[in-house]
Tab-separated table of C-alpha atoms in Angstrom:
chain	number	residue	atom	x	y	z
A	579	MET	CA	-8.666	0.556	2.924
A	580	LYS	CA	-12.037	2.076	2.068
A	581	ALA	CA	-13.434	2.153	5.599
A	582	ILE	CA	-10.494	4.103	7.028
A	583	ASN	CA	-9.337	7.608	6.189
A	584	THR	CA	-6.198	7.261	4.031
A	585	LEU	CA	-4.100	9.940	5.677
A	586	THR	CA	-5.131	8.974	9.207
A	587	ALA	CA	-4.079	5.382	8.554
A	588	ALA	CA	-0.806	6.545	7.019
A	589	VAL	CA	0.321	8.183	10.244
A	590	PHE	CA	0.687	4.700	11.758
A	591	ALA	CA	1.515	2.682	8.622
A	592	GLY	CA	4.821	4.357	7.891
A	593	ILE	CA	8.293	4.428	9.379
A	594	SER	CA	10.824	6.850	10.875
A	595	THR	CA	14.181	7.100	12.633
A	596	TYR	CA	13.497	8.167	16.214
A	597	THR	CA	15.546	6.061	18.610
A	598	LEU	CA	18.455	6.171	20.998
A	599	ALA	CA	19.798	2.794	19.835
A	600	ALA	CA	23.513	2.984	19.248
A	601	ASP	CA	24.116	0.841	16.140
A	602	PHE	CA	20.952	1.251	14.051
A	603	SER	CA	17.518	2.877	14.165
A	604	PHE	CA	14.080	1.392	14.670
A	605	ASP	CA	11.410	2.264	12.120
A	606	ARG	CA	8.602	2.933	14.632
A	607	PRO	CA	6.872	5.298	15.038
A	608	GLY	CA	5.914	7.938	12.472
A	609	ALA	CA	4.764	8.263	8.872
A	610	GLY	CA	8.122	8.982	7.255
A	611	VAL	CA	10.759	6.648	5.871
A	612	GLY	CA	13.786	5.976	8.059
A	613	THR	CA	17.395	5.780	6.910
A	614	GLY	CA	18.471	3.058	9.371
A	615	ILE	CA	19.184	-0.503	8.205
A	616	ALA	CA	18.763	-3.678	10.270
A	617	PRO	CA	22.075	-5.427	11.078
A	618	VAL	CA	22.978	-8.413	8.917
A	619	GLY	CA	21.612	-11.656	10.345
A	620	LYS	CA	19.553	-9.871	13.040
A	621	LEU	CA	15.768	-9.726	13.365
A	622	VAL	CA	13.871	-6.553	14.281
A	623	TRP	CA	10.259	-6.872	15.493
A	624	GLU	CA	8.171	-3.693	15.600
A	625	GLN	CA	4.605	-3.987	16.928
A	626	GLY	CA	1.595	-1.716	17.454
A	627	LEU	CA	-0.295	-2.235	20.747
A	628	PRO	CA	-2.599	-1.123	19.111
A	629	SER	CA	-3.117	1.986	17.007
A	630	ALA	CA	-6.457	3.788	17.194
A	631	SER	CA	-8.174	6.246	14.862
A	632	TYR	CA	-11.422	8.188	14.908
A	633	PHE	CA	-12.908	10.243	12.110
A	634	GLU	CA	-16.147	11.845	10.977
A	635	ASN	CA	-17.427	12.544	7.472
A	636	LYS	CA	-20.679	13.177	5.629
A	637	VAL	CA	-22.514	10.585	3.504
A	638	ASP	CA	-25.736	11.698	1.824
A	639	GLY	CA	-26.009	14.512	4.353
A	640	LYS	CA	-25.653	12.202	7.344
A	641	THR	CA	-22.732	12.293	9.765
A	642	VAL	CA	-20.762	9.053	9.879
A	643	LYS	CA	-18.553	8.478	12.929
A	644	THR	CA	-15.990	5.672	12.787
A	645	ALA	CA	-13.552	4.344	15.388
A	646	VAL	CA	-10.883	1.803	14.404
A	647	LEU	CA	-8.332	-0.287	16.308
A	648	ASN	CA	-5.550	-2.306	14.709
A	649	GLY	CA	-2.256	-3.923	15.680
A	650	ASP	CA	0.212	-3.503	12.808
A	651	MET	CA	3.482	-5.432	12.705
A	652	LEU	CA	6.790	-5.033	10.856
A	653	LEU	CA	9.666	-7.529	10.688
A	654	ARG	CA	13.061	-6.408	9.384
A	655	THR	CA	16.285	-8.311	8.771
A	656	GLY	CA	19.613	-7.348	7.236
A	657	LEU	CA	20.412	-9.203	4.014
A	658	ALA	CA	23.767	-7.533	3.399
A	659	GLU	CA	25.649	-4.445	4.508
A	660	GLY	CA	23.301	-1.524	3.873
A	661	LEU	CA	20.388	-3.681	2.644
A	662	GLU	CA	17.374	-4.998	4.560
A	663	LEU	CA	14.226	-7.007	3.882
A	664	GLN	CA	10.929	-5.840	5.380
A	665	LEU	CA	7.824	-7.976	5.912
A	666	GLY	CA	4.766	-6.181	7.243
A	667	TRP	CA	1.181	-6.915	8.217
A	668	GLN	CA	-1.471	-4.339	8.977
A	669	GLY	CA	-2.749	-6.795	11.557
A	670	PRO	CA	-6.157	-7.540	13.047
A	671	PHE	CA	-8.753	-4.761	12.842
A	672	TRP	CA	-11.875	-3.832	14.759
A	673	SER	CA	-14.145	-0.965	13.761
A	674	LYS	CA	-17.357	0.619	14.999
A	675	THR	CA	-19.367	2.935	12.755
A	676	LYS	CA	-22.292	5.067	13.908
A	677	ILE	CA	-24.727	6.459	11.318
A	678	ALA	CA	-28.312	7.627	11.767
A	679	GLY	CA	-28.370	6.286	15.322
A	680	LYS	CA	-27.253	2.794	14.283
A	681	ASN	CA	-23.983	1.142	15.341
A	682	ILE	CA	-22.217	-1.244	12.982
A	683	GLU	CA	-19.242	-3.287	14.193
A	684	ASN	CA	-16.759	-5.119	11.962
A	685	ASP	CA	-13.552	-7.043	12.492
A	686	GLY	CA	-11.063	-8.670	10.178
A	687	LEU	CA	-7.484	-8.778	8.944
A	688	GLY	CA	-5.461	-6.186	7.041
A	689	ASP	CA	-3.096	-6.402	4.086
A	690	VAL	CA	0.497	-7.663	4.022
A	691	SER	CA	3.574	-5.926	2.599
A	692	ILE	CA	7.087	-6.715	1.440
A	693	GLY	CA	9.895	-4.251	0.868
A	694	LEU	CA	13.610	-3.763	0.328
A	695	LYS	CA	15.409	-0.808	1.881
A	696	LYS	CA	18.886	0.274	0.747
A	697	ALA	CA	21.153	2.745	2.496
A	698	ILE	CA	22.881	5.317	0.274
A	699	ASP	CA	26.397	6.211	1.428
A	700	LEU	CA	26.834	10.004	1.354
A	701	ASN	CA	30.243	9.971	3.075
A	702	ASP	CA	28.954	12.307	5.773
A	703	ASP	CA	28.801	11.529	9.497
A	704	LYS	CA	25.711	13.691	9.998
A	705	LEU	CA	23.843	13.091	6.741
A	706	SER	CA	22.243	9.746	5.846
A	707	MET	CA	19.948	8.569	3.050
A	708	ALA	CA	17.943	5.473	2.147
A	709	VAL	CA	15.465	4.305	-0.481
A	710	LEU	CA	12.621	1.817	0.023
A	711	ALA	CA	10.803	-0.181	-2.657
A	712	GLU	CA	7.617	-1.708	-1.270
A	713	ALA	CA	4.544	-3.623	-2.360
A	714	ILE	CA	1.368	-3.737	-0.255
A	715	ILE	CA	-0.579	-6.821	-1.306
A	716	ALA	CA	-4.368	-6.603	-0.931
A	717	THR	CA	-4.880	-9.866	0.955
A	718	GLY	CA	-7.013	-8.460	3.802
A	719	ASN	CA	-10.711	-8.716	4.451
A	720	GLU	CA	-12.985	-6.449	2.409
A	721	GLU	CA	-13.602	-3.759	5.024
A	722	PHE	CA	-9.911	-3.505	5.961
A	723	SER	CA	-8.091	-3.930	2.656
A	724	ASN	CA	-6.799	-1.471	0.067
A	725	GLU	CA	-8.696	-3.657	-2.458
A	726	ASP	CA	-5.923	-3.232	-5.067
A	727	ASP	CA	-2.188	-3.768	-4.604
A	728	ILE	CA	-0.072	-0.656	-3.978
A	729	TYR	CA	3.488	-0.348	-5.317
A	730	SER	CA	5.682	2.431	-3.973
A	731	LEU	CA	9.170	3.932	-4.060
A	732	SER	CA	10.283	6.098	-1.143
A	733	SER	CA	13.390	8.089	-0.315
A	734	ALA	CA	14.536	9.689	2.924
A	735	VAL	CA	17.288	12.070	3.977
A	736	ASP	CA	18.193	12.542	7.645
A	737	TYR	CA	20.451	15.241	9.068
A	738	ALA	CA	21.667	15.145	12.677
A	739	TYR	CA	22.353	18.700	13.817
A	740	SER	CA	23.643	17.448	17.150
A	741	ASP	CA	23.123	14.728	19.730
A	742	LEU	CA	19.960	16.589	20.780
A	743	ILE	CA	18.235	17.591	17.523
A	744	GLY	CA	17.772	15.929	14.155
A	745	THR	CA	15.697	16.597	11.044
A	746	SER	CA	14.542	14.406	8.188
A	747	ILE	CA	12.329	14.528	5.128
A	748	SER	CA	10.904	11.602	3.205
A	749	MET	CA	9.031	11.372	-0.085
A	750	ARG	CA	6.897	8.451	-1.198
A	751	TYR	CA	5.485	7.857	-4.672
A	752	GLU	CA	2.906	5.119	-5.066
A	753	VAL	CA	0.661	3.681	-7.748
A	754	GLN	CA	-2.570	1.752	-7.208
A	755	ASP	CA	-4.637	0.459	-10.112
A	756	GLY	CA	-3.029	3.060	-12.398
A	757	ASN	CA	-3.611	5.990	-10.017
A	758	TRP	CA	-0.675	7.884	-8.525
A	759	ALA	CA	-0.244	9.447	-5.091
A	760	MET	CA	2.560	11.274	-3.286
A	761	ASN	CA	3.390	11.651	0.425
A	762	ILE	CA	5.870	14.186	1.845
A	763	VAL	CA	6.838	14.014	5.539
A	764	PRO	CA	9.211	16.558	7.137
A	765	THR	CA	10.148	15.604	10.709
A	766	LEU	CA	11.895	17.110	13.711
A	767	SER	CA	13.308	14.724	16.337
A	768	TYR	CA	14.725	15.769	19.691
A	769	ALA	CA	16.172	14.377	22.907
A	770	ILE	CA	14.201	15.250	26.053
A	771	ALA	CA	15.894	13.693	29.086
A	772	GLY	CA	17.916	10.545	29.614
A	773	ASN	CA	16.518	7.756	27.433
A	774	LEU	CA	13.383	9.750	26.546
A	775	SER	CA	13.120	11.428	23.146
A	776	GLY	CA	10.353	12.840	20.960
A	777	TYR	CA	9.390	13.760	17.424
A	778	SER	CA	6.950	16.000	15.562
A	779	GLU	CA	5.999	15.688	11.906
A	780	LEU	CA	3.791	17.101	9.178
A	781	VAL	CA	2.213	14.627	6.751
A	782	PHE	CA	1.218	15.884	3.295
A	783	ARG	CA	-0.561	13.650	0.792
A	784	LYS	CA	-1.825	14.305	-2.741
A	785	ALA	CA	-3.578	11.538	-4.632
A	786	GLU	CA	-4.559	11.728	-8.275
A	787	SER	CA	-7.988	13.399	-8.728
A	788	GLU	CA	-8.244	13.923	-4.950
A	789	GLU	CA	-7.925	16.962	-2.693
A	790	LYS	CA	-4.683	17.627	-0.810
A	791	GLU	CA	-4.553	16.182	2.701
A	792	TYR	CA	-2.559	17.316	5.738
A	793	ALA	CA	-1.971	15.897	9.212
A	794	LEU	CA	0.185	16.663	12.244
A	795	ALA	CA	1.602	14.017	14.567
A	796	THR	CA	3.858	13.945	17.599
A	797	GLY	CA	5.107	11.271	19.957
A	798	LEU	CA	7.491	10.053	22.633
A	799	ILE	CA	10.036	7.214	22.531
A	800	TYR	CA	11.619	5.610	25.575
A	801	ALA	CA	14.701	3.446	24.999
A	802	LEU	CA	14.835	0.671	27.580
A	803	ASN	CA	18.263	-0.242	26.201
A	804	ASP	CA	20.061	-0.369	22.832
A	805	ARG	CA	17.826	-3.256	21.716
A	806	MET	CA	14.329	-2.259	22.858
A	807	GLN	CA	12.158	0.848	22.870
A	808	LEU	CA	8.573	1.831	23.685
A	809	ASP	CA	6.609	4.522	21.847
A	810	ALA	CA	3.407	6.542	22.149
A	811	SER	CA	2.001	8.999	19.600
A	812	VAL	CA	-1.002	11.132	18.690
A	813	GLY	CA	-2.065	12.849	15.475
A	814	VAL	CA	-4.770	15.041	13.964
A	815	ASP	CA	-6.023	15.582	10.414
A	816	LEU	CA	-6.047	19.159	9.129
A	817	ASP	CA	-8.511	18.738	6.262
A	818	GLY	CA	-11.073	21.125	7.711
A	819	GLU	CA	-14.479	19.696	6.797
A	820	HIS	CA	-13.677	16.238	8.191
A	821	LYS	CA	-12.481	15.403	11.702
A	822	GLY	CA	-9.743	12.809	12.137
A	823	TYR	CA	-7.639	11.805	15.139
A	824	THR	CA	-5.082	9.064	15.773
A	825	SER	CA	-3.206	7.602	18.710
A	826	GLY	CA	-0.923	4.652	19.152
A	827	LEU	CA	1.285	2.617	21.438
A	828	GLY	CA	4.003	0.215	20.366
A	829	PHE	CA	7.321	-1.466	21.028
A	830	SER	CA	10.383	-2.374	18.974
A	831	VAL	CA	12.934	-5.110	19.722
A	832	LEU	CA	16.214	-6.165	18.118
A	833	PHE	CA	16.995	-9.886	18.425
C-alpha cells in the first residue's frame, strides 16, 4: 500500500484478544495476533466504521500531508476444534493528499486476505497460544494495494494474570516479493468498569533494508453482550522525522 504509511496501516490491519465475551475472543481491535478461535459452525463479523490515518513526510523537500479513511472487514468461522478460517478485505478507501498547495483526492478498493489460525494447547488455564498463516492478495486498486502479495506466519502468546489484567505478545514474519519484514507487538489489556475494558500496545516493525519503525496505540472496548462488542482506538507513530496518527471505530458480532 504505497500511498499509506506501512506501520500506521498495520495498527488497524491486525488482530488482538481484547473482549469480555465468555466463550471466545474477538480479533478487533489492535495490531497483534489473538489466541481466540471462532466456534465451530459459527460466523464472526468484525467491521471498521471506519479507520482513519493522517501522516506527513517529505518528497523532494516538499511536505506531503495525507489523510486516509477505510472500512476494513474480517470474517471468521470455526472449521474444527481449535482451527478457524479467516477471510478479510481492507475495504473501500478514500484519501486526500496535499502537496505544494494542491489537493489530490483518490478512492478505491483495498486488498483481500485469507488465513488459517490454529490454537496450541498449552494445558494451562491462564496461558494460551495460537499461530496464524495468512496471505494478503494484491487485488486492490493501484493507490490502495500492496502491489505484491504478502505471505506471513504469526504466533501469539497470551497470559491472563487475573480477571482484571492480561498481557500478550505476538510476532509476525512476512515476505513480499522476496523481501522480509518482522512485527513484534507486546500488549497490556485491562478491565475498567462493568462491560468496559481497554488495551495499550507497542508496535515494532523492521523491514529488510528499511529503518526500524515504532508506534503506540490504545483503545476501549464495550461488550454489549457475549456476542457483540464496540471498539474505539487511537495511535501515534514514533518515527521522529515523520508524523503519523491513527484512529478507528468498529464493531464485532458473533452469529
